[in-house]
């Protein structure tokens, strides 16, 4: 179910970006529903991190940035990492 929600979120975000009347507008990064909040973080390397949380949870963007920082640190120190490998 989580994969389907993330895929739907990504599709909606791309559609909204195309429909936006403002050129260069920021893509959608939060989807709020009755039972959850889905937050996305687009990384400079092109990866997209998703975080599912309860409504009202604070600091999700900061947490996603910290997770990406840990991920990037791990990848840069991995001698077996190849370019374009997620």
PDB file of C-alpha atoms in Angstrom:
ATOM      1  CA  UNK A   1       0.000   0.000   0.000  1.00  0.00           C
ATOM      2  CA  UNK A   2       2.839   2.404   0.825  1.00  0.00           C
ATOM      3  CA  UNK A   3       4.374   1.956  -2.621  1.00  0.00           C
ATOM      4  CA  UNK A   4       1.022   2.731  -4.259  1.00  0.00           C
ATOM      5  CA  UNK A   5       0.579   5.877  -2.136  1.00  0.00           C
ATOM      6  CA  UNK A   6       4.108   7.075  -2.943  1.00  0.00           C
ATOM      7  CA  UNK A   7       3.576   6.414  -6.643  1.00  0.00           C
ATOM      8  CA  UNK A   8       0.273   8.294  -6.602  1.00  0.00           C
ATOM      9  CA  UNK A   9       1.906  11.183  -4.726  1.00  0.00           C
ATOM     10  CA  UNK A  10       4.686  11.391  -7.307  1.00  0.00           C
ATOM     11  CA  UNK A  11       2.188  11.359 -10.179  1.00  0.00           C
ATOM     12  CA  UNK A  12       0.041  14.073  -8.606  1.00  0.00           C
ATOM     13  CA  UNK A  13       3.130  16.192  -7.902  1.00  0.00           C
ATOM     14  CA  UNK A  14       4.230  15.977 -11.538  1.00  0.00           C
ATOM     15  CA  UNK A  15       0.744  16.857 -12.811  1.00  0.00           C
ATOM     16  CA  UNK A  16       0.492  19.847 -10.449  1.00  0.00           C
ATOM     17  CA  UNK A  17       3.909  21.064 -11.532  1.00  0.00           C
ATOM     18  CA  UNK A  18       2.779  21.014 -15.174  1.00  0.00           C
ATOM     19  CA  UNK A  19      -0.502  22.781 -14.365  1.00  0.00           C
ATOM     20  CA  UNK A  20       1.069  25.484 -12.234  1.00  0.00           C
ATOM     21  CA  UNK A  21       0.511  28.965 -13.699  1.00  0.00           C
ATOM     22  CA  UNK A  22       3.754  30.190 -12.098  1.00  0.00           C
ATOM     23  CA  UNK A  23       6.916  29.225 -13.965  1.00  0.00           C
ATOM     24  CA  UNK A  24       9.541  27.625 -11.759  1.00  0.00           C
ATOM     25  CA  UNK A  25       7.116  26.960  -8.912  1.00  0.00           C
ATOM     26  CA  UNK A  26       8.106  24.595  -6.133  1.00  0.00           C
ATOM     27  CA  UNK A  27       6.810  21.016  -6.535  1.00  0.00           C
ATOM     28  CA  UNK A  28       4.313  19.537  -4.079  1.00  0.00           C
ATOM     29  CA  UNK A  29       6.096  18.130  -1.029  1.00  0.00           C
ATOM     30  CA  UNK A  30       3.289  17.300   1.431  1.00  0.00           C
ATOM     31  CA  UNK A  31       0.067  15.303   1.069  1.00  0.00           C
ATOM     32  CA  UNK A  32      -2.264  15.491   4.066  1.00  0.00           C
ATOM     33  CA  UNK A  33      -5.111  13.025   4.547  1.00  0.00           C
ATOM     34  CA  UNK A  34      -7.415  12.096   7.421  1.00  0.00           C
ATOM     35  CA  UNK A  35      -5.156   9.357   8.781  1.00  0.00           C
ATOM     36  CA  UNK A  36      -1.664  10.262   7.612  1.00  0.00           C
ATOM     37  CA  UNK A  37       0.723  12.862   6.237  1.00  0.00           C
ATOM     38  CA  UNK A  38       3.017  11.925   3.358  1.00  0.00           C
ATOM     39  CA  UNK A  39       6.073  14.154   3.016  1.00  0.00           C
ATOM     40  CA  UNK A  40       8.517  13.999   0.114  1.00  0.00           C
ATOM     41  CA  UNK A  41      12.030  15.334  -0.233  1.00  0.00           C
ATOM     42  CA  UNK A  42      13.634  15.728  -3.665  1.00  0.00           C
ATOM     43  CA  UNK A  43      17.382  15.367  -3.326  1.00  0.00           C
ATOM     44  CA  UNK A  44      19.950  17.246  -5.418  1.00  0.00           C
ATOM     45  CA  UNK A  45      20.983  13.868  -6.868  1.00  0.00           C
ATOM     46  CA  UNK A  46      17.483  13.113  -8.163  1.00  0.00           C
ATOM     47  CA  UNK A  47      16.372  10.625  -5.497  1.00  0.00           C
ATOM     48  CA  UNK A  48      13.067  11.126  -3.741  1.00  0.00           C
ATOM     49  CA  UNK A  49      12.636  10.217  -0.083  1.00  0.00           C
ATOM     50  CA  UNK A  50       9.149   9.702   1.370  1.00  0.00           C
ATOM     51  CA  UNK A  51       8.095   9.771   5.001  1.00  0.00           C
ATOM     52  CA  UNK A  52       4.685   8.640   6.245  1.00  0.00           C
ATOM     53  CA  UNK A  53       3.607  10.088   9.612  1.00  0.00           C
ATOM     54  CA  UNK A  54       0.590  10.813  11.753  1.00  0.00           C
ATOM     55  CA  UNK A  55      -1.238  14.105  11.164  1.00  0.00           C
ATOM     56  CA  UNK A  56       0.186  16.963  13.193  1.00  0.00           C
ATOM     57  CA  UNK A  57       3.720  15.575  13.306  1.00  0.00           C
ATOM     58  CA  UNK A  58       6.235  18.423  13.200  1.00  0.00           C
ATOM     59  CA  UNK A  59       9.723  18.575  11.671  1.00  0.00           C
ATOM     60  CA  UNK A  60       9.268  16.039   8.886  1.00  0.00           C
ATOM     61  CA  UNK A  61      11.206  18.105   6.334  1.00  0.00           C
ATOM     62  CA  UNK A  62      14.118  18.438   8.759  1.00  0.00           C
ATOM     63  CA  UNK A  63      14.047  14.699   9.447  1.00  0.00           C
ATOM     64  CA  UNK A  64      14.070  13.888   5.724  1.00  0.00           C
ATOM     65  CA  UNK A  65      17.052  16.198   5.195  1.00  0.00           C
ATOM     66  CA  UNK A  66      18.880  14.453   8.045  1.00  0.00           C
ATOM     67  CA  UNK A  67      18.095  11.020   6.570  1.00  0.00           C
ATOM     68  CA  UNK A  68      19.404  12.167   3.207  1.00  0.00           C
ATOM     69  CA  UNK A  69      22.551  13.486   4.895  1.00  0.00           C
ATOM     70  CA  UNK A  70      23.156  10.087   6.495  1.00  0.00           C
ATOM     71  CA  UNK A  71      22.430   8.311   3.209  1.00  0.00           C
ATOM     72  CA  UNK A  72      24.787  10.564   1.235  1.00  0.00           C
ATOM     73  CA  UNK A  73      27.502  10.140   3.870  1.00  0.00           C
ATOM     74  CA  UNK A  74      27.149   6.341   3.648  1.00  0.00           C
ATOM     75  CA  UNK A  75      27.234   6.317  -0.155  1.00  0.00           C
ATOM     76  CA  UNK A  76      30.298   8.552  -0.331  1.00  0.00           C
ATOM     77  CA  UNK A  77      32.176   6.239   2.029  1.00  0.00           C
ATOM     78  CA  UNK A  78      31.121   3.028   0.249  1.00  0.00           C
ATOM     79  CA  UNK A  79      33.987   1.843  -1.991  1.00  0.00           C
ATOM     80  CA  UNK A  80      31.618  -0.393  -3.988  1.00  0.00           C
ATOM     81  CA  UNK A  81      29.203   2.390  -4.940  1.00  0.00           C
ATOM     82  CA  UNK A  82      28.896   2.945  -8.678  1.00  0.00           C
ATOM     83  CA  UNK A  83      27.643   6.084 -10.372  1.00  0.00           C
ATOM     84  CA  UNK A  84      23.852   6.096 -11.028  1.00  0.00           C
ATOM     85  CA  UNK A  85      23.308   3.374  -8.428  1.00  0.00           C
ATOM     86  CA  UNK A  86      20.528   4.417  -5.983  1.00  0.00           C
TER      87      UNK A  86
END
